[in-house]
Amino acid sequence: MTTRLTSGFQTASSTATDTNAIVADLTAAIRPETTSLLSVFFSARHNGGELADALQKAYPDSLIIGCSTAGELTDRGFTEQGVSAVGLDNTVVGRAAVAVAENCNTDPAPIRKALADITSSLGVDVNRIDANKYLGLVLTDGNSGHEEFVMDTLAGEAFALTFVGGSAGDDLAFKQAFVLCGGKVYSHTAVLALIECARPFTIVKTQSFRPTGKVWEVTKADVKNRVVHELDGRPAADVYAEALGIPVSSITDRFMSNPIGLLVGSDPYVRSPQQREGEHAIRFYCQVAEGSRVHLLEARDMVADTKRDLAAAREKLGSLSGMLVFNCILRYLDAKNQGITEALGRCYADVPAAGFNTYGEQYLGHINQTATVVCFA
């Protein structure tokens, strides 16, 4: 068990396997009597329902959200098959509300109701809300493939509010992931939280890729199933392979270092290839729309870029007191392959921080190979 405490934030991690031992580790580090909002992220090897129930009993006056993971992170570094958590007190959270949107893969009604519940609870008009004061968090089931639907629905219903978060994982089993709200866990569900922040915050989107200069139009795609069939009117796998000068049979070896991205200005929003689909198509970890212009990307220095972007956030805020981190599992696996996981973890070591390795990140849509970080002054 590790712990970190500063004003407003208390973080902890646990590698215990027994639920009671995990709760003991967390309550020793994150005091129930001062915790307004507890965010907890747990390996799918744990009994999520049992853990959720035990945590709600241990933190009876706290709002609790969380999800299962593909690895965990605190200011002490990364863990696998463990638990990470952060407690925010009333110097960070003025007020907050949470709600679940069950069975929201194709039906917007549960998302709209959850959004209405949290805004009504705080007495705010969702489209006249002060985006500098209110923060939306969203945790989704990463095996349901509903992230784009959830984020598009939220954007349509709450255009003045920014939601940020991540997709729950299950230790790369890709069978069943869970989100947690209160004393229960759910699948095929999104958890929404709305926080009236008592101190300034900013959202960091950090990724370590740059455009190569190769640009294509997506001319045929099965958007719902995240499959791209054609780029510039030709088979997608063939075009991708030619751009890298490799055989089609070898393209999966380059997916991690050479994803594609949509550019907003000069800033890439990454779409990561998952696998070759048949002979000539590519399946992605998020949707790629027909008619979109996508750029082939190449990897840069992940640690240096993360340090730079977090330093910029500190400068913008004037100070940095805590972070909530949603880190893509592909970033973690890439860091592991490069032998830089300790160095990447140290990027978050200066202040209390907690989060998890996701099956994708939510920020202005659904993205991959990115860390989305909520930084508080």
XYZ file of N, CA and C in Angstrom, residues 41-48 51 67-72 80-84 169-171:
69
model
N -10.224 2.904 -8.947
C -9.982 2.167 -10.192
C -9.349 0.822 -9.824
N -9.954 -0.264 -10.296
C -9.590 -1.583 -9.778
C -9.433 -2.598 -10.903
N -8.497 -3.505 -10.719
C -8.306 -4.596 -11.661
C -9.564 -5.457 -11.735
N -9.835 -5.965 -12.923
C -11.010 -6.823 -13.109
C -10.866 -8.162 -12.397
N -9.682 -8.461 -11.863
C -9.547 -9.708 -11.097
C -10.269 -9.616 -9.760
N -10.567 -8.384 -9.317
C -11.280 -8.199 -8.061
C -12.785 -8.350 -8.278
N -13.499 -8.709 -7.226
C -14.954 -8.756 -7.258
C -15.463 -7.323 -7.137
N -15.829 -6.733 -8.287
C -16.192 -5.331 -8.293
C -17.419 -5.021 -7.462
N -16.427 -5.073 -3.821
C -15.601 -3.908 -3.504
C -16.450 -2.640 -3.435
N -14.137 2.432 -11.911
C -14.294 1.419 -12.955
C -13.168 0.402 -12.867
N -13.335 -0.681 -13.624
C -12.270 -1.667 -13.771
C -11.240 -1.153 -14.782
N -10.059 -1.762 -14.780
C -8.909 -1.154 -15.444
C -8.123 -2.139 -16.302
N -7.153 -1.570 -17.015
C -6.095 -2.356 -17.656
C -4.755 -1.968 -17.032
N -4.783 -1.665 -15.751
C -3.626 -1.178 -15.017
C -3.975 0.119 -14.314
N -3.248 0.418 -13.263
C -3.564 1.558 -12.419
C -2.365 2.507 -12.319
N -0.133 -3.114 -11.854
C -0.978 -4.013 -12.626
C -1.751 -4.894 -11.663
N -3.030 -5.113 -11.968
C -3.916 -5.954 -11.171
C -4.033 -5.466 -9.735
N -4.020 -4.152 -9.570
C -4.153 -3.559 -8.249
C -5.350 -2.638 -8.166
N -5.263 -1.674 -7.265
C -6.311 -0.681 -7.054
C -5.641 0.669 -6.843
N -6.170 1.709 -7.477
C -5.723 3.078 -7.211
C -6.942 3.916 -6.863
N -11.493 -0.964 -18.448
C -10.815 -2.111 -19.034
C -11.024 -3.365 -18.217
N -10.460 -4.458 -18.702
C -10.528 -5.719 -17.952
C -9.228 -6.508 -18.109
N -8.106 -5.798 -17.905
C -6.774 -6.420 -17.933
C -6.496 -7.122 -19.263
